[in-house]
Amino acid sequence: MERIKHKLLVMGGKGGVGKTTIAVNLAYALSKKGFRVGLLDVDIHGPNVPKMLNLEDRELMSKENKIMPVKFSDNLSVVSMAFLLKRTDAVIWRGPMKHNVIKQFLEGVMWSNLDYLVIDFPPGTGDEAISVSQLLKDITGSIIVASPQKVALLDTVKAIDFSKKVNIPIMGLIENMSGEIFGEGGVEDTAKETNIQFLGRLGLDAGIRESGDKGIPFVISNPMHFNTIVEKIVNLCEKR
Ligand SMILES: Nc1ncnc2c1ncn2[C@@H]1O[C@H](COP(=O)(O)OP(=O)(O)OP(=O)(O)O)[C@@H](O)[C@H]1O
Ligand SMILES: [Mg+2]
């Protein structure tokens, strides 16, 4: 773990707001900049990272008693519960078992020297978030993803409160799915009200959903906009 420079948690109070989409694209974009990146999916019940990177049929191997992450590319390695399951298996576990597997994913994986470890969380502030906050030392920050409608913002404020209570520094908020349907600007307003950095917004766009379904990060075909967000994150990490 000590050989990982920056540890970023992608979280959000609400389900389906685009946490995994942002985590996958952030990890991919960082790897394309030449950084060595690990992407850890701690969504034990609904692990979607492999699907979004078209790695669904891969499995975790072990070497010298350590778990070897699945390689997406030379610079991007991935670990997910999905690599241990058949596609339709449901995981029926309570907190302590999830804690153990997350411990394995953090301490038992040969992550090697990473510039960035990006961790994709399930929605909310349950077992997985508590486990990571206890197990992972020196977290660089959390990136909280939210959509702009009022019901999502209510949950966002809870995610912010959680980060503060467990002493995870909040790097900033991202507004996802903004536009006519869910509105625009609500997350930026929440950022101002709570005195947290606003990292940028992504519109609700069928192309983003399609690339997720195909397992091809949308940042490959649309680098400009998302890269502004990525650069902000890199700058904030390097300033620390
Ligand atoms: N900006 C966007 N425009 C259109 N579709 C999007 C956008 N962001 C995410 N999606 C789509 O919305 C769905 C949910 O996104 P995603 O799985 O990333 O959310 P999540 O917050 O990780 O969900 P969960 O809470 O289940 O982990 C996916 O089908 C994804 O492709
Ligand atoms: Mg997700």
PDB file of C-alpha atoms and ligand atoms in Angstrom:
ATOM      1  CA  MET A   1       0.000   0.000   0.000  1.00  0.00           C
ATOM      2  CA  GLU A   2       2.839   2.415   0.813  1.00  0.00           C
ATOM      3  CA  ARG A   3       3.971   2.215  -2.797  1.00  0.00           C
ATOM      4  CA  ILE A   4       0.819   3.960  -3.965  1.00  0.00           C
ATOM      5  CA  LYS A   5       1.199   7.717  -4.379  1.00  0.00           C
ATOM      6  CA  HIS A   6      -2.377   8.928  -4.668  1.00  0.00           C
ATOM      7  CA  LYS A   7      -5.493   7.147  -3.431  1.00  0.00           C
ATOM      8  CA  LEU A   8      -8.771   8.464  -4.802  1.00  0.00           C
ATOM      9  CA  LEU A   9     -12.209   7.267  -3.724  1.00  0.00           C
ATOM     10  CA  VAL A  10     -15.095   7.714  -6.157  1.00  0.00           C
ATOM     11  CA  MET A  11     -18.229   7.823  -4.036  1.00  0.00           C
ATOM     12  CA  GLY A  12     -21.750   9.131  -4.049  1.00  0.00           C
ATOM     13  CA  GLY A  13     -24.767   9.090  -1.805  1.00  0.00           C
ATOM     14  CA  LYS A  14     -27.116   7.813  -4.461  1.00  0.00           C
ATOM     15  CA  GLY A  15     -27.228   4.801  -6.774  1.00  0.00           C
ATOM     16  CA  GLY A  16     -26.914   5.042 -10.537  1.00  0.00           C
ATOM     17  CA  VAL A  17     -25.521   8.574 -10.706  1.00  0.00           C
ATOM     18  CA  GLY A  18     -22.414   7.562 -12.669  1.00  0.00           C
ATOM     19  CA  LYS A  19     -19.784   6.699 -10.057  1.00  0.00           C
ATOM     20  CA  THR A  20     -18.485   3.695 -11.986  1.00  0.00           C
ATOM     21  CA  THR A  21     -18.589   5.610 -15.268  1.00  0.00           C
ATOM     22  CA  ILE A  22     -16.476   8.395 -13.740  1.00  0.00           C
ATOM     23  CA  ALA A  23     -14.097   5.968 -11.969  1.00  0.00           C
ATOM     24  CA  VAL A  24     -13.458   3.968 -15.150  1.00  0.00           C
ATOM     25  CA  ASN A  25     -12.925   7.039 -17.318  1.00  0.00           C
ATOM     26  CA  LEU A  26     -10.757   8.744 -14.717  1.00  0.00           C
ATOM     27  CA  ALA A  27      -8.581   5.644 -14.349  1.00  0.00           C
ATOM     28  CA  TYR A  28      -8.309   5.233 -18.109  1.00  0.00           C
ATOM     29  CA  ALA A  29      -7.510   8.921 -18.708  1.00  0.00           C
ATOM     30  CA  LEU A  30      -4.810   8.891 -16.005  1.00  0.00           C
ATOM     31  CA  SER A  31      -3.262   5.764 -17.512  1.00  0.00           C
ATOM     32  CA  LYS A  32      -3.205   7.448 -20.930  1.00  0.00           C
ATOM     33  CA  LYS A  33      -1.302  10.357 -19.424  1.00  0.00           C
ATOM     34  CA  GLY A  34       1.428   7.856 -18.567  1.00  0.00           C
ATOM     35  CA  PHE A  35       0.585   7.312 -14.910  1.00  0.00           C
ATOM     36  CA  ARG A  36       0.547   3.797 -13.471  1.00  0.00           C
ATOM     37  CA  VAL A  37      -3.009   3.261 -12.330  1.00  0.00           C
ATOM     38  CA  GLY A  38      -4.891   0.650 -10.340  1.00  0.00           C
ATOM     39  CA  LEU A  39      -8.678   0.544 -10.437  1.00  0.00           C
ATOM     40  CA  LEU A  40     -10.292  -1.225  -7.506  1.00  0.00           C
ATOM     41  CA  ASP A  41     -13.989  -2.017  -7.588  1.00  0.00           C
ATOM     42  CA  VAL A  42     -15.231  -2.354  -4.002  1.00  0.00           C
ATOM     43  CA  ASP A  43     -18.843  -2.698  -5.079  1.00  0.00           C
ATOM     44  CA  ILE A  44     -19.203  -6.267  -3.810  1.00  0.00           C
ATOM     45  CA  HIS A  45     -22.889  -6.726  -4.706  1.00  0.00           C
ATOM     46  CA  GLY A  46     -22.957  -4.887  -8.019  1.00  0.00           C
ATOM     47  CA  PRO A  47     -19.429  -4.896  -9.458  1.00  0.00           C
ATOM     48  CA  ASN A  48     -19.662  -3.117 -12.830  1.00  0.00           C
ATOM     49  CA  VAL A  49     -16.089  -2.060 -13.551  1.00  0.00           C
ATOM     50  CA  PRO A  50     -15.179  -5.173 -15.621  1.00  0.00           C
ATOM     51  CA  LYS A  51     -18.296  -4.705 -17.780  1.00  0.00           C
ATOM     52  CA  MET A  52     -17.379  -1.078 -18.474  1.00  0.00           C
ATOM     53  CA  LEU A  53     -13.854  -2.077 -19.536  1.00  0.00           C
ATOM     54  CA  ASN A  54     -14.891  -5.153 -21.485  1.00  0.00           C
ATOM     55  CA  LEU A  55     -12.974  -7.426 -19.085  1.00  0.00           C
ATOM     56  CA  GLU A  56     -15.912  -9.583 -18.069  1.00  0.00           C
ATOM     57  CA  ASP A  57     -14.426 -12.959 -18.889  1.00  0.00           C
ATOM     58  CA  ARG A  58     -11.182 -12.411 -17.011  1.00  0.00           C
ATOM     59  CA  GLU A  59     -10.189 -14.025 -13.720  1.00  0.00           C
ATOM     60  CA  LEU A  60      -7.822 -13.137 -10.891  1.00  0.00           C
ATOM     61  CA  MET A  61      -4.641 -15.200 -10.745  1.00  0.00           C
ATOM     62  CA  SER A  62      -2.212 -15.480  -7.881  1.00  0.00           C
ATOM     63  CA  LYS A  63       1.562 -15.372  -7.700  1.00  0.00           C
ATOM     64  CA  GLU A  64       3.790 -15.741  -4.622  1.00  0.00           C
ATOM     65  CA  ASN A  65       0.689 -15.723  -2.397  1.00  0.00           C
ATOM     66  CA  LYS A  66      -0.477 -12.416  -3.812  1.00  0.00           C
ATOM     67  CA  ILE A  67      -3.437 -11.682  -6.061  1.00  0.00           C
ATOM     68  CA  MET A  68      -2.412 -10.444  -9.510  1.00  0.00           C
ATOM     69  CA  PRO A  69      -4.709  -7.707 -10.811  1.00  0.00           C
ATOM     70  CA  VAL A  70      -6.202  -8.091 -14.284  1.00  0.00           C
ATOM     71  CA  LYS A  71      -4.361  -5.945 -16.807  1.00  0.00           C
ATOM     72  CA  PHE A  72      -6.438  -3.695 -19.044  1.00  0.00           C
ATOM     73  CA  SER A  73      -3.214  -2.254 -20.452  1.00  0.00           C
ATOM     74  CA  ASP A  74       0.403  -1.835 -19.362  1.00  0.00           C
ATOM     75  CA  ASN A  75      -0.582   1.141 -17.218  1.00  0.00           C
ATOM     76  CA  LEU A  76      -3.995   0.089 -15.977  1.00  0.00           C
ATOM     77  CA  SER A  77      -4.694  -2.862 -13.653  1.00  0.00           C
ATOM     78  CA  VAL A  78      -8.096  -3.814 -12.313  1.00  0.00           C
ATOM     79  CA  VAL A  79      -9.425  -5.792  -9.348  1.00  0.00           C
ATOM     80  CA  SER A  80     -13.108  -6.547  -8.886  1.00  0.00           C
ATOM     81  CA  MET A  81     -15.341  -9.039  -7.141  1.00  0.00           C
ATOM     82  CA  ALA A  82     -16.746  -9.748 -10.597  1.00  0.00           C
ATOM     83  CA  PHE A  83     -13.516 -11.583 -11.469  1.00  0.00           C
ATOM     84  CA  LEU A  84     -14.357 -14.100  -8.750  1.00  0.00           C
ATOM     85  CA  LEU A  85     -17.978 -14.705  -9.766  1.00  0.00           C
ATOM     86  CA  LYS A  86     -20.058 -16.057 -12.570  1.00  0.00           C
ATOM     87  CA  ARG A  87     -21.868 -13.225 -14.309  1.00  0.00           C
ATOM     88  CA  THR A  88     -25.238 -13.859 -12.658  1.00  0.00           C
ATOM     89  CA  ASP A  89     -24.080 -14.878  -9.166  1.00  0.00           C
ATOM     90  CA  ALA A  90     -25.457 -12.781  -6.320  1.00  0.00           C
ATOM     91  CA  VAL A  91     -23.235 -12.185  -3.300  1.00  0.00           C
ATOM     92  CA  ILE A  92     -25.169 -12.663  -0.074  1.00  0.00           C
ATOM     93  CA  TRP A  93     -22.739 -11.396   2.504  1.00  0.00           C
ATOM     94  CA  ARG A  94     -22.898  -9.238   5.565  1.00  0.00           C
ATOM     95  CA  GLY A  95     -20.430  -6.569   6.654  1.00  0.00           C
ATOM     96  CA  PRO A  96     -17.652  -8.702   8.204  1.00  0.00           C
ATOM     97  CA  MET A  97     -17.254 -10.867   5.087  1.00  0.00           C
ATOM     98  CA  LYS A  98     -17.197  -7.831   2.852  1.00  0.00           C
ATOM     99  CA  HIS A  99     -14.616  -6.275   5.156  1.00  0.00           C
ATOM    100  CA  ASN A 100     -12.396  -9.335   4.728  1.00  0.00           C
ATOM    101  CA  VAL A 101     -12.548  -9.342   0.960  1.00  0.00           C
ATOM    102  CA  ILE A 102     -11.847  -5.596   0.819  1.00  0.00           C
ATOM    103  CA  LYS A 103      -8.858  -6.154   3.118  1.00  0.00           C
ATOM    104  CA  GLN A 104      -7.618  -8.807   0.673  1.00  0.00           C
ATOM    105  CA  PHE A 105      -8.134  -6.448  -2.254  1.00  0.00           C
ATOM    106  CA  LEU A 106      -6.147  -3.710  -0.538  1.00  0.00           C
ATOM    107  CA  GLU A 107      -3.417  -5.700   1.178  1.00  0.00           C
ATOM    108  CA  GLY A 108      -3.257  -9.005  -0.697  1.00  0.00           C
ATOM    109  CA  VAL A 109      -3.004  -7.640  -4.234  1.00  0.00           C
ATOM    110  CA  MET A 110       0.320  -7.092  -5.961  1.00  0.00           C
ATOM    111  CA  TRP A 111      -0.528  -3.523  -6.949  1.00  0.00           C
ATOM    112  CA  SER A 112       3.184  -2.688  -7.409  1.00  0.00           C
ATOM    113  CA  ASN A 113       4.257   0.934  -7.698  1.00  0.00           C
ATOM    114  CA  LEU A 114       1.174   2.904  -8.580  1.00  0.00           C
ATOM    115  CA  ASP A 115       0.831   6.613  -9.173  1.00  0.00           C
ATOM    116  CA  TYR A 116      -2.921   6.370  -8.656  1.00  0.00           C
ATOM    117  CA  LEU A 117      -5.290   3.915  -7.066  1.00  0.00           C
ATOM    118  CA  VAL A 118      -8.877   4.761  -8.028  1.00  0.00           C
ATOM    119  CA  ILE A 119     -11.533   3.042  -5.932  1.00  0.00           C
ATOM    120  CA  ASP A 120     -15.105   2.703  -7.179  1.00  0.00           C
ATOM    121  CA  PHE A 121     -17.711   2.478  -4.403  1.00  0.00           C
ATOM    122  CA  PRO A 122     -21.251   1.204  -4.218  1.00  0.00           C
ATOM    123  CA  PRO A 123     -23.851   3.892  -3.479  1.00  0.00           C
ATOM    124  CA  GLY A 124     -24.175   5.287   0.008  1.00  0.00           C
ATOM    125  CA  THR A 125     -22.114   5.127   3.122  1.00  0.00           C
ATOM    126  CA  GLY A 126     -22.435   1.491   4.174  1.00  0.00           C
ATOM    127  CA  ASP A 127     -20.036  -1.334   5.006  1.00  0.00           C
ATOM    128  CA  GLU A 128     -17.723  -0.942   2.022  1.00  0.00           C
ATOM    129  CA  ALA A 129     -17.063   2.740   2.645  1.00  0.00           C
ATOM    130  CA  ILE A 130     -16.531   2.162   6.364  1.00  0.00           C
ATOM    131  CA  SER A 131     -14.112  -0.713   5.676  1.00  0.00           C
ATOM    132  CA  VAL A 132     -11.999   1.283   3.237  1.00  0.00           C
ATOM    133  CA  SER A 133     -11.895   4.263   5.578  1.00  0.00           C
ATOM    134  CA  GLN A 134     -10.570   1.959   8.304  1.00  0.00           C
ATOM    135  CA  LEU A 135      -8.156  -0.089   6.180  1.00  0.00           C
ATOM    136  CA  LEU A 136      -6.634   2.491   3.864  1.00  0.00           C
ATOM    137  CA  LYS A 137      -4.140   4.914   5.320  1.00  0.00           C
ATOM    138  CA  ASP A 138      -3.328   8.298   3.854  1.00  0.00           C
ATOM    139  CA  ILE A 139      -6.287   8.648   1.487  1.00  0.00           C
ATOM    140  CA  THR A 140      -5.688  11.498  -0.943  1.00  0.00           C
ATOM    141  CA  GLY A 141      -9.344  12.355  -1.250  1.00  0.00           C
ATOM    142  CA  SER A 142     -12.856  11.432  -2.201  1.00  0.00           C
ATOM    143  CA  ILE A 143     -14.490  12.499  -5.429  1.00  0.00           C
ATOM    144  CA  ILE A 144     -18.214  12.688  -4.843  1.00  0.00           C
ATOM    145  CA  VAL A 145     -20.400  12.143  -7.892  1.00  0.00           C
ATOM    146  CA  ALA A 146     -23.945  13.446  -7.916  1.00  0.00           C
ATOM    147  CA  SER A 147     -26.702  14.224 -10.343  1.00  0.00           C
ATOM    148  CA  PRO A 148     -28.350  17.624 -10.045  1.00  0.00           C
ATOM    149  CA  GLN A 149     -31.909  16.750  -8.956  1.00  0.00           C
ATOM    150  CA  LYS A 150     -32.947  17.562  -5.402  1.00  0.00           C
ATOM    151  CA  VAL A 151     -33.410  13.958  -4.220  1.00  0.00           C
ATOM    152  CA  ALA A 152     -29.870  13.129  -5.305  1.00  0.00           C
ATOM    153  CA  LEU A 153     -28.470  16.222  -3.618  1.00  0.00           C
ATOM    154  CA  LEU A 154     -29.983  15.221  -0.305  1.00  0.00           C
ATOM    155  CA  ASP A 155     -27.982  11.979  -0.444  1.00  0.00           C
ATOM    156  CA  THR A 156     -24.903  13.909  -1.558  1.00  0.00           C
ATOM    157  CA  VAL A 157     -24.931  15.994   1.581  1.00  0.00           C
ATOM    158  CA  LYS A 158     -24.920  12.724   3.544  1.00  0.00           C
ATOM    159  CA  ALA A 159     -21.909  11.449   1.566  1.00  0.00           C
ATOM    160  CA  ILE A 160     -20.114  14.721   2.371  1.00  0.00           C
ATOM    161  CA  ASP A 161     -20.985  14.335   6.051  1.00  0.00           C
ATOM    162  CA  PHE A 162     -19.717  10.726   5.997  1.00  0.00           C
ATOM    163  CA  SER A 163     -16.362  11.765   4.517  1.00  0.00           C
ATOM    164  CA  LYS A 164     -15.979  14.403   7.228  1.00  0.00           C
ATOM    165  CA  LYS A 165     -16.941  12.017  10.035  1.00  0.00           C
ATOM    166  CA  VAL A 166     -14.421   9.354   9.009  1.00  0.00           C
ATOM    167  CA  ASN A 167     -11.737  11.955   8.200  1.00  0.00           C
ATOM    168  CA  ILE A 168     -11.511  11.368   4.449  1.00  0.00           C
ATOM    169  CA  PRO A 169     -10.463  14.613   2.773  1.00  0.00           C
ATOM    170  CA  ILE A 170     -13.007  15.601   0.105  1.00  0.00           C
ATOM    171  CA  MET A 171     -11.293  16.454  -3.173  1.00  0.00           C
ATOM    172  CA  GLY A 172     -14.417  17.725  -4.871  1.00  0.00           C
ATOM    173  CA  LEU A 173     -17.832  17.195  -6.396  1.00  0.00           C
ATOM    174  CA  ILE A 174     -18.672  16.197  -9.969  1.00  0.00           C
ATOM    175  CA  GLU A 175     -22.090  16.855 -11.449  1.00  0.00           C
ATOM    176  CA  ASN A 176     -23.120  14.058 -13.790  1.00  0.00           C
ATOM    177  CA  MET A 177     -26.160  13.716 -16.029  1.00  0.00           C
ATOM    178  CA  SER A 178     -26.818  17.423 -16.091  1.00  0.00           C
ATOM    179  CA  GLY A 179     -29.201  18.817 -18.674  1.00  0.00           C
ATOM    180  CA  GLU A 180     -32.895  19.164 -19.335  1.00  0.00           C
ATOM    181  CA  ILE A 181     -34.033  16.009 -17.572  1.00  0.00           C
ATOM    182  CA  PHE A 182     -32.333  16.263 -14.185  1.00  0.00           C
ATOM    183  CA  GLY A 183     -31.486  19.977 -14.290  1.00  0.00           C
ATOM    184  CA  GLU A 184     -28.158  21.742 -14.206  1.00  0.00           C
ATOM    185  CA  GLY A 185     -26.101  23.518 -11.590  1.00  0.00           C
ATOM    186  CA  GLY A 186     -27.500  21.869  -8.473  1.00  0.00           C
ATOM    187  CA  VAL A 187     -24.242  20.121  -7.614  1.00  0.00           C
ATOM    188  CA  GLU A 188     -22.197  23.270  -8.155  1.00  0.00           C
ATOM    189  CA  ASP A 189     -24.585  25.077  -5.781  1.00  0.00           C
ATOM    190  CA  THR A 190     -24.129  22.313  -3.206  1.00  0.00           C
ATOM    191  CA  ALA A 191     -20.349  22.647  -3.621  1.00  0.00           C
ATOM    192  CA  LYS A 192     -20.545  26.383  -2.923  1.00  0.00           C
ATOM    193  CA  GLU A 193     -22.857  25.918   0.054  1.00  0.00           C
ATOM    194  CA  THR A 194     -20.619  23.287   1.607  1.00  0.00           C
ATOM    195  CA  ASN A 195     -17.365  25.040   0.664  1.00  0.00           C
ATOM    196  CA  ILE A 196     -16.107  22.115  -1.406  1.00  0.00           C
ATOM    197  CA  GLN A 197     -14.291  22.318  -4.727  1.00  0.00           C
ATOM    198  CA  PHE A 198     -16.464  21.814  -7.825  1.00  0.00           C
ATOM    199  CA  LEU A 199     -14.552  19.652 -10.297  1.00  0.00           C
ATOM    200  CA  GLY A 200     -16.845  19.947 -13.324  1.00  0.00           C
ATOM    201  CA  ARG A 201     -19.924  18.520 -14.977  1.00  0.00           C
ATOM    202  CA  LEU A 202     -20.879  15.950 -17.585  1.00  0.00           C
ATOM    203  CA  GLY A 203     -24.119  16.124 -19.513  1.00  0.00           C
ATOM    204  CA  LEU A 204     -26.697  13.357 -19.813  1.00  0.00           C
ATOM    205  CA  ASP A 205     -25.637  11.886 -23.113  1.00  0.00           C
ATOM    206  CA  ALA A 206     -26.664   8.658 -24.869  1.00  0.00           C
ATOM    207  CA  GLY A 207     -23.067   8.271 -26.080  1.00  0.00           C
ATOM    208  CA  ILE A 208     -21.833   7.910 -22.490  1.00  0.00           C
ATOM    209  CA  ARG A 209     -24.355   5.163 -21.783  1.00  0.00           C
ATOM    210  CA  GLU A 210     -23.494   3.380 -25.034  1.00  0.00           C
ATOM    211  CA  SER A 211     -19.766   3.381 -24.327  1.00  0.00           C
ATOM    212  CA  GLY A 212     -20.455   2.014 -20.841  1.00  0.00           C
ATOM    213  CA  ASP A 213     -22.516  -0.796 -22.341  1.00  0.00           C
ATOM    214  CA  LYS A 214     -19.854  -1.546 -24.949  1.00  0.00           C
ATOM    215  CA  GLY A 215     -17.058  -1.505 -22.409  1.00  0.00           C
ATOM    216  CA  ILE A 216     -15.147   1.285 -24.141  1.00  0.00           C
ATOM    217  CA  PRO A 217     -14.380   4.350 -21.982  1.00  0.00           C
ATOM    218  CA  PHE A 218     -16.130   7.366 -23.562  1.00  0.00           C
ATOM    219  CA  VAL A 219     -13.092   9.519 -22.871  1.00  0.00           C
ATOM    220  CA  ILE A 220     -11.381   7.745 -25.792  1.00  0.00           C
ATOM    221  CA  SER A 221     -13.726   9.356 -28.300  1.00  0.00           C
ATOM    222  CA  ASN A 222     -14.469  12.519 -26.264  1.00  0.00           C
ATOM    223  CA  PRO A 223     -11.214  13.439 -24.566  1.00  0.00           C
ATOM    224  CA  MET A 224     -11.619  17.219 -24.365  1.00  0.00           C
ATOM    225  CA  HIS A 225     -14.324  17.752 -21.823  1.00  0.00           C
ATOM    226  CA  PHE A 226     -13.538  14.970 -19.390  1.00  0.00           C
ATOM    227  CA  ASN A 227      -9.835  15.737 -19.499  1.00  0.00           C
ATOM    228  CA  THR A 228     -10.447  19.179 -18.005  1.00  0.00           C
ATOM    229  CA  ILE A 229     -11.832  17.380 -14.946  1.00  0.00           C
ATOM    230  CA  VAL A 230      -8.916  14.920 -14.936  1.00  0.00           C
ATOM    231  CA  GLU A 231      -6.356  17.722 -15.101  1.00  0.00           C
ATOM    232  CA  LYS A 232      -7.969  19.452 -12.150  1.00  0.00           C
ATOM    233  CA  ILE A 233      -7.739  16.202 -10.177  1.00  0.00           C
ATOM    234  CA  VAL A 234      -4.078  15.677 -11.142  1.00  0.00           C
ATOM    235  CA  ASN A 235      -3.232  19.245 -10.095  1.00  0.00           C
ATOM    236  CA  LEU A 236      -4.981  18.849  -6.758  1.00  0.00           C
ATOM    237  CA  CYS A 237      -3.150  15.566  -6.113  1.00  0.00           C
ATOM    238  CA  GLU A 238       0.231  17.009  -6.999  1.00  0.00           C
ATOM    239  CA  LYS A 239      -0.305  20.060  -4.805  1.00  0.00           C
ATOM    240  CA  ARG A 240      -0.687  17.889  -1.732  1.00  0.00           C
TER     241      ARG A 240
HETATM  242  N1  LIG B   1     -23.586  11.352 -18.251  1.00  0.00           N
HETATM  243  C1  LIG B   1     -24.252  10.252 -18.594  1.00  0.00           C
HETATM  244  N2  LIG B   1     -25.097  10.215 -19.646  1.00  0.00           N
HETATM  245  C2  LIG B   1     -25.774   9.094 -19.988  1.00  0.00           C
HETATM  246  N3  LIG B   1     -25.689   7.935 -19.332  1.00  0.00           N
HETATM  247  C3  LIG B   1     -24.859   7.902 -18.271  1.00  0.00           C
HETATM  248  C4  LIG B   1     -24.096   9.036 -17.839  1.00  0.00           C
HETATM  249  N4  LIG B   1     -23.362   8.662 -16.756  1.00  0.00           N
HETATM  250  C5  LIG B   1     -23.652   7.370 -16.515  1.00  0.00           C
HETATM  251  N5  LIG B   1     -24.556   6.915 -17.428  1.00  0.00           N
HETATM  252  C6  LIG B   1     -25.159   5.575 -17.502  1.00  0.00           C
HETATM  253  O1  LIG B   1     -26.006   5.447 -16.362  1.00  0.00           O
HETATM  254  C7  LIG B   1     -25.948   4.123 -15.836  1.00  0.00           C
HETATM  255  C8  LIG B   1     -25.471   4.162 -14.385  1.00  0.00           C
HETATM  256  O2  LIG B   1     -24.130   4.613 -14.376  1.00  0.00           O
HETATM  257  P1  LIG B   1     -23.050   3.984 -13.415  1.00  0.00           P
HETATM  258  O3  LIG B   1     -23.169   2.507 -13.386  1.00  0.00           O
HETATM  259  O4  LIG B   1     -21.736   4.594 -13.733  1.00  0.00           O
HETATM  260  O5  LIG B   1     -23.606   4.586 -12.040  1.00  0.00           O
HETATM  261  P2  LIG B   1     -23.183   4.197 -10.556  1.00  0.00           P
HETATM  262  O6  LIG B   1     -23.353   5.449  -9.746  1.00  0.00           O
HETATM  263  O7  LIG B   1     -21.863   3.553 -10.558  1.00  0.00           O
HETATM  264  O8  LIG B   1     -24.302   3.132 -10.182  1.00  0.00           O
HETATM  265  P3  LIG B   1     -24.324   2.181  -8.861  1.00  0.00           P
HETATM  266  O9  LIG B   1     -24.849   3.077  -7.785  1.00  0.00           O
HETATM  267  O10 LIG B   1     -25.251   1.087  -9.229  1.00  0.00           O
HETATM  268  O11 LIG B   1     -22.924   1.737  -8.612  1.00  0.00           O
HETATM  269  C9  LIG B   1     -25.026   3.348 -16.763  1.00  0.00           C
HETATM  270  O12 LIG B   1     -25.781   2.703 -17.732  1.00  0.00           O
HETATM  271  C10 LIG B   1     -24.152   4.446 -17.406  1.00  0.00           C
HETATM  272  O13 LIG B   1     -23.682   4.086 -18.693  1.00  0.00           O
HETATM  273 MG    MG B   2     -21.279   1.676  -9.747  1.00  0.00          MG
END
